[in-house]
Amino acid sequence: READHRAWTPVSYTVTRQNATVQGLIEGKAYFFRIAAENIIGMGPFTETTKEIVIRDPITVPDRPEDLEVKAVTRNSVTLTWNPPKYNGGSDITMYVLESRLIGKDKFHKVTKDKMLDRKYTVEGLKEGDTYEYRVSACNIVGQGKPSFCTKPITCKDELAPPTLDLDFRDKLTVRVGEAFSLTGRYSGKPAPKVTWLRDDTVLEEDDRTKIKTTPATLSLGILKSVREDSGKYCVTVENSTGSRKGFCQVNVVDRPSPPVGPVIFDEVHKDHMIVSWKPPLDDGGSEITNYIIEKKDAHKDLWMPVTSATVKTTCKIPKLLEGREYQIRIYAENLYGISDPLISDEMKAKDRFRVPDAPEQPVIKDVTKDSAVVVWKKPYDGGKPITNYIIEKKETMASRWVRVTRDPIFATTQFKVPDLLEGCQYEFRVSAENEIGVGDPSPPSKPIFARDPIAKPSPPINPEAVDKTKNSVDLSWQPPRHDGNGKIIGYLVEYQKVGDEEWKKANLTADSCPETKYKVTGLTEGSTYKFRVKAVNAAGESEPANVPDPVEVKDRLEPPELILDANMAREQHVKAGDTLRLSALIKGVPFPKVSWKKEDNEVSPKADIEVTGVGSKLEIRNTAHEDGGIYSLTVENPAGSKTVSVKVLVLDKPGPPRDLQISEVRSDSCYITWKEPEDDGGSVITNYVVERKDVASSQWVAISSTSKKRSHMAKYLMEGTQYLFRVAAENLFGRGPYVETLKPIKAMDPLHPPGPPKNLHHVDVDKNEVSLAWDRPDRDGGAEITGYLVEYQEDGADEWTKFQTVPMLDCVVTGL
């Protein structure tokens, strides 16, 4: 059966031999086989093959490998190569076995340990002078085949051959900027030479533009997108132990030149022409400058006019100018490869120009002694005529008159030693230049100098001592040195040393950070003992140190707290609502006290900003409200004690609304209004009350009083029968408070009284159970229109009257009798 099927297929029913040939199998397929014995009784059990069998042609070991060759020999290694056998035995080669035999020995020994399929191998670790022969065998799944024919005997020694170099380039190469170029060649030598590329004796390394390629037989250097800096003498060196060879090529990367070097100098200026000069370009582009192109332009026009393009000199006459016009000059340099960017001059006016020299720049003073100083200056523009003399003047800084230092001519030099100075005086100097036209303006005065000898280092400071200390700092004080070395003391350097250590550490790095005769050394360790010393520094350097006599132990000096109140806490504070409240005080005490603020013995409002510094504390409340008023206290406390100060703060605001607004004594044209003062007067005396009224049919309030200080008002001029609302607000210096308003309107009318009795009551008709009555109006209506008449009846002999009904007319029928 096939290995991937489960059904068995019969091959033969009668086989009397103990072997059989199976026909019709497919090459490459895997099969299982089974066989059973049979006699006259029947067939016995089957016996199966234990493994599948793949159908293919018979497999043998491979043939011997071919062309075993020795490629390289050194004193301790041999490199060999070979080709595969012509026939692999019907199965792929699985590995090669390389063997060696030391001449004089009988047996071959395996050289390769792991499975190796490469057909090149280097045998290493050999002994110099030994002679070997080698053979190689191929292996497949059947086994190892016959070995190849042996190599000739090989003796381990270095093969030596001096380097050779064959170059593909000439000794000179010209390349345009931006182009690529390459230098190539071939080389040989044993042992394999090392290849090195250099440019102007600098070793070249590969980068984005430099590409170096070396094979066992060829070499190449490539430069991409060449630039001017790639120009130079290129050298390739091939070197091994037997010698070296070098090849050279002078590469010139050419380009158009850089601009001529300015500024453009106007050597001569006349009304109709100028003579200008310049310097050649810093870079001629690798090719000689063939000519310069010069153009001119009126400064007020845009058109450049050619002057010449044929000059090779760095000077040129600019002709045909108009007097009084300003001109600019433009200069190009040209070589075989192009024209440079231009050099453009400043504007220059065409006119005859001979005048006195310009003023020199501010002179510099050096080599100052107690009676002399050297003045140095730069040569100014000579005004078109050569300078013939310099005039030097001096004056004391506080004086106003300049004095010439010498009548002798000073020329050809731009420095002069001024004698006869007075020691200790402060001087300034200035310089003027002179030509045949006259004397030019003087230079700006020099910086003031004192006539005195050069300074020396100062003497040490006097009496350094520790004047205060905390748990991590020490305050030092001292007196200035007796001698300042004739120079100003710049400052002091303070150093400290922990007792037991050898190193002195700097408390300040520069002298100018400690200009005064005191310094606070910080960052010390509590409980440690330190030594201190101080040096004075002037322009000449540092003095010898002056030591604090005794070591100082670093620990807190206890000092009870002390409060120095600012003006805003010295008395009761009044703050207008909406303004900012600020309370502050200076704090002293060692160690620095703990600071706490309270209001009425409670925590202050969360909107309060509290700031504590090393010297004091400040409380600030922005946009104060009336409730921010009260008693504020500041408490400072340290181990030496505590201290508390308090201040009353009044936040002044508009008053609250008046209370208990009442209306009484209402008449047809007036009423009487009363109220009580507000519960909160806003911290300021009530100055007046504002009373307003409003007709209920109107939306507008009308003021009827705004200056009254009383808590009552008679509202007059009311319209009879109209309903009114009233409201009152209190005012103080900070504004008008909210209004209090009557809850319901009042009607302007006189007080009402009961009407008089009806007149002439009589009956007009009588029935068995009803009576018709009539009457007349009463004499008085009580101040208001009569709205109805109450009819009552009483049974004869009874004590009480019974209400019948109220009628609007002057008659009524009483029923139900």
Short mmCIF file of C-alpha atoms in Angstrom, two decimals, residues 230-445:
data_model
loop_
_atom_site.label_atom_id
_atom_site.label_comp_id
_atom_site.label_asym_id
_atom_site.label_seq_id
_atom_site.Cartn_x
_atom_site.Cartn_y
_atom_site.Cartn_z
CA ASP A 230 38.14 68.45 -3.10
CA SER A 231 41.13 69.90 -4.97
CA GLY A 232 44.52 68.58 -3.90
CA LYS A 233 47.20 66.00 -4.38
CA TYR A 234 45.66 62.53 -4.15
CA CYS A 235 47.87 59.58 -3.25
CA VAL A 236 47.08 55.86 -3.18
CA THR A 237 49.45 53.58 -1.26
CA VAL A 238 49.54 49.77 -1.51
CA GLU A 239 51.78 48.27 1.15
CA ASN A 240 52.69 44.85 2.54
CA SER A 241 55.59 43.41 4.46
CA THR A 242 57.82 43.36 1.37
CA GLY A 243 57.39 47.04 0.44
CA SER A 244 54.99 49.63 -0.87
CA ARG A 245 54.00 51.42 -4.06
CA LYS A 246 52.41 54.85 -4.42
CA GLY A 247 50.44 56.54 -7.15
CA PHE A 248 49.72 60.28 -7.36
CA CYS A 249 47.20 62.52 -9.09
CA GLN A 250 46.88 66.28 -8.79
CA VAL A 251 43.13 66.96 -8.89
CA ASN A 252 41.98 70.49 -9.59
CA VAL A 253 38.22 71.10 -9.05
CA VAL A 254 37.57 74.30 -10.97
CA ASP A 255 34.76 76.83 -10.72
CA ARG A 256 34.10 80.47 -11.36
CA PRO A 257 36.05 82.70 -8.94
CA SER A 258 34.73 84.12 -5.69
CA PRO A 259 33.95 87.88 -5.61
CA PRO A 260 36.86 90.33 -5.45
CA VAL A 261 37.79 91.23 -1.90
CA GLY A 262 36.52 94.58 -0.69
CA PRO A 263 36.03 97.17 0.32
CA VAL A 264 36.40 99.10 -2.91
CA ILE A 265 38.98 101.78 -2.13
CA PHE A 266 38.58 105.17 -3.76
CA ASP A 267 42.27 106.05 -4.21
CA GLU A 268 41.45 109.32 -6.00
CA VAL A 269 38.17 111.18 -6.34
CA HIS A 270 37.74 114.03 -8.80
CA LYS A 271 34.81 115.89 -10.26
CA ASP A 272 34.89 113.91 -13.52
CA HIS A 273 36.68 110.65 -12.69
CA MET A 274 37.72 108.35 -9.86
CA ILE A 275 40.46 105.81 -9.40
CA VAL A 276 39.38 102.73 -7.48
CA SER A 277 41.24 99.64 -6.31
CA TRP A 278 40.36 96.29 -4.76
CA LYS A 279 41.92 93.01 -3.82
CA PRO A 280 41.86 89.80 -5.88
CA PRO A 281 39.34 87.08 -4.97
CA LEU A 282 40.27 84.81 -2.12
CA ASP A 283 39.52 81.86 -4.43
CA ASP A 284 40.36 82.09 -8.13
CA GLY A 285 38.23 78.98 -8.79
CA GLY A 286 41.30 76.90 -9.58
CA SER A 287 41.99 78.85 -12.74
CA GLU A 288 43.91 82.07 -13.23
CA ILE A 289 41.85 85.29 -13.28
CA THR A 290 41.67 86.32 -16.94
CA ASN A 291 40.14 89.77 -16.42
CA TYR A 292 37.94 92.00 -14.26
CA ILE A 293 34.61 93.50 -15.35
CA ILE A 294 33.97 96.99 -13.94
CA GLU A 295 30.61 98.81 -14.07
CA LYS A 296 29.35 102.10 -12.67
CA LYS A 297 25.88 103.34 -11.64
CA ASP A 298 24.39 106.68 -10.68
CA ALA A 299 23.15 106.10 -7.11
CA HIS A 300 19.74 107.51 -8.02
CA LYS A 301 19.25 105.29 -11.08
CA ASP A 302 18.90 101.55 -11.59
CA LEU A 303 21.02 101.20 -14.74
CA TRP A 304 24.59 99.84 -14.52
CA MET A 305 26.92 101.15 -17.25
CA PRO A 306 30.02 99.23 -18.38
CA VAL A 307 33.43 100.79 -17.76
CA THR A 308 35.77 98.05 -18.93
CA SER A 309 35.98 94.27 -19.12
CA ALA A 310 39.60 93.98 -20.24
CA THR A 311 41.62 94.97 -17.21
CA VAL A 312 43.74 92.40 -15.39
CA LYS A 313 44.95 94.86 -12.76
CA THR A 314 43.21 95.42 -9.40
CA THR A 315 42.88 99.14 -10.04
CA CYS A 316 40.82 101.07 -12.57
CA LYS A 317 40.02 104.62 -13.62
CA ILE A 318 36.28 105.37 -13.73
CA PRO A 319 35.85 108.18 -16.33
CA LYS A 320 32.99 110.35 -17.61
CA LEU A 321 31.44 111.25 -14.25
CA LEU A 322 29.13 114.19 -13.59
CA GLU A 323 30.26 116.51 -10.81
CA GLY A 324 28.15 116.32 -7.69
CA ARG A 325 26.51 113.01 -8.59
CA GLU A 326 26.95 110.00 -6.30
CA TYR A 327 28.16 106.77 -7.91
CA GLN A 328 28.51 103.10 -7.04
CA ILE A 329 31.11 100.79 -8.59
CA ARG A 330 30.49 97.09 -9.30
CA ILE A 331 33.41 94.70 -9.96
CA TYR A 332 33.34 91.07 -11.22
CA ALA A 333 36.24 88.63 -11.52
CA GLU A 334 36.33 86.25 -14.51
CA ASN A 335 38.27 83.08 -15.31
CA LEU A 336 37.92 80.35 -17.93
CA TYR A 337 34.97 78.85 -16.06
CA GLY A 338 32.76 81.86 -15.46
CA ILE A 339 32.12 85.21 -13.83
CA SER A 340 32.05 85.72 -10.06
CA ASP A 341 29.40 87.39 -7.94
CA PRO A 342 29.96 91.17 -7.81
CA LEU A 343 31.75 93.36 -5.28
CA ILE A 344 29.73 96.59 -4.88
CA SER A 345 31.23 99.77 -3.46
CA ASP A 346 29.69 102.34 -1.16
CA GLU A 347 28.27 105.47 -2.73
CA MET A 348 30.86 108.16 -3.54
CA LYS A 349 30.24 111.71 -4.79
CA ALA A 350 32.23 112.89 -7.79
CA LYS A 351 34.04 116.06 -6.74
CA ASP A 352 37.55 117.29 -6.14
CA ARG A 353 38.26 116.17 -2.63
CA PHE A 354 41.30 117.41 -0.81
CA ARG A 355 40.65 118.29 2.78
CA VAL A 356 42.08 117.97 6.24
CA PRO A 357 42.42 114.43 7.58
CA ASP A 358 39.56 112.75 9.43
CA ALA A 359 39.59 112.49 13.20
CA PRO A 360 41.41 109.33 14.40
CA GLU A 361 39.48 106.77 16.40
CA GLN A 362 39.60 106.89 20.20
CA PRO A 363 43.26 106.38 21.21
CA VAL A 364 44.33 103.59 23.57
CA ILE A 365 46.62 104.22 26.54
CA LYS A 366 49.16 101.64 27.67
CA ASP A 367 52.40 101.29 29.70
CA VAL A 368 51.25 103.86 32.29
CA THR A 369 53.79 104.91 34.96
CA LYS A 370 53.75 107.64 37.57
CA ASP A 371 55.14 110.23 35.08
CA SER A 372 54.48 108.87 31.57
CA ALA A 373 52.08 106.98 29.34
CA VAL A 374 52.13 105.60 25.79
CA VAL A 375 49.33 106.81 23.48
CA VAL A 376 48.44 104.48 20.58
CA TRP A 377 46.05 105.30 17.71
CA LYS A 378 45.04 104.15 14.22
CA LYS A 379 45.82 106.12 11.07
CA PRO A 380 42.70 108.02 9.87
CA TYR A 381 41.69 108.86 6.30
CA ASP A 382 44.22 111.44 5.10
CA GLY A 383 41.74 113.71 3.25
CA GLY A 384 43.34 113.02 -0.13
CA LYS A 385 46.73 114.40 0.89
CA PRO A 386 49.40 112.50 2.85
CA ILE A 387 49.48 113.00 6.62
CA THR A 388 52.56 114.96 7.62
CA ASN A 389 52.18 115.21 11.41
CA TYR A 390 50.15 114.04 14.42
CA ILE A 391 49.28 116.39 17.27
CA ILE A 392 48.78 114.85 20.73
CA GLU A 393 47.05 116.77 23.51
CA LYS A 394 46.39 116.02 27.16
CA LYS A 395 44.25 117.40 29.94
CA GLU A 396 43.40 116.50 33.49
CA THR A 397 39.96 114.91 33.65
CA MET A 398 38.41 117.72 35.71
CA ALA A 399 40.05 120.49 33.64
CA SER A 400 38.58 122.02 30.47
CA ARG A 401 41.74 123.11 28.58
CA TRP A 402 43.73 120.77 26.32
CA VAL A 403 47.53 121.15 26.29
CA ARG A 404 49.81 119.98 23.47
CA VAL A 405 52.32 117.43 24.78
CA THR A 406 55.14 118.31 22.35
CA ARG A 407 55.96 120.75 19.58
CA ASP A 408 58.15 118.26 17.75
CA PRO A 409 56.61 116.61 14.68
CA ILE A 410 55.23 113.09 15.15
CA PHE A 411 54.99 111.07 11.96
CA ALA A 412 55.45 107.61 10.48
CA THR A 413 54.45 106.12 13.83
CA THR A 414 51.03 105.82 15.43
CA GLN A 415 52.16 105.79 19.06
CA PHE A 416 53.95 108.25 21.29
CA LYS A 417 55.27 108.19 24.86
CA VAL A 418 53.95 111.26 26.72
CA PRO A 419 56.40 112.43 29.43
CA ASP A 420 56.13 114.85 32.37
CA LEU A 421 52.86 113.61 33.90
CA LEU A 422 52.09 114.42 37.55
CA GLU A 423 51.85 111.37 39.76
CA GLY A 424 48.33 110.63 40.96
CA CYS A 425 46.61 112.94 38.48
CA GLN A 426 43.96 111.58 36.12
CA TYR A 427 44.52 112.36 32.44
CA GLU A 428 42.75 112.10 29.11
CA PHE A 429 44.45 112.24 25.70
CA ARG A 430 43.36 113.00 22.13
CA VAL A 431 45.06 112.93 18.73
CA SER A 432 44.67 115.10 15.59
CA ALA A 433 46.16 114.45 12.13
CA GLU A 434 47.67 117.16 9.90
CA ASN A 435 48.31 117.35 6.12
CA GLU A 436 49.22 120.20 3.80
CA ILE A 437 45.60 121.41 3.87
CA GLY A 438 45.55 121.80 7.65
CA VAL A 439 44.83 120.10 10.98
CA GLY A 440 41.86 117.78 11.18
CA ASP A 441 39.38 117.29 14.02
CA PRO A 442 40.70 115.65 17.19
CA SER A 443 39.83 112.11 18.11
CA PRO A 444 37.41 111.30 20.93
CA PRO A 445 39.20 111.54 24.30
#
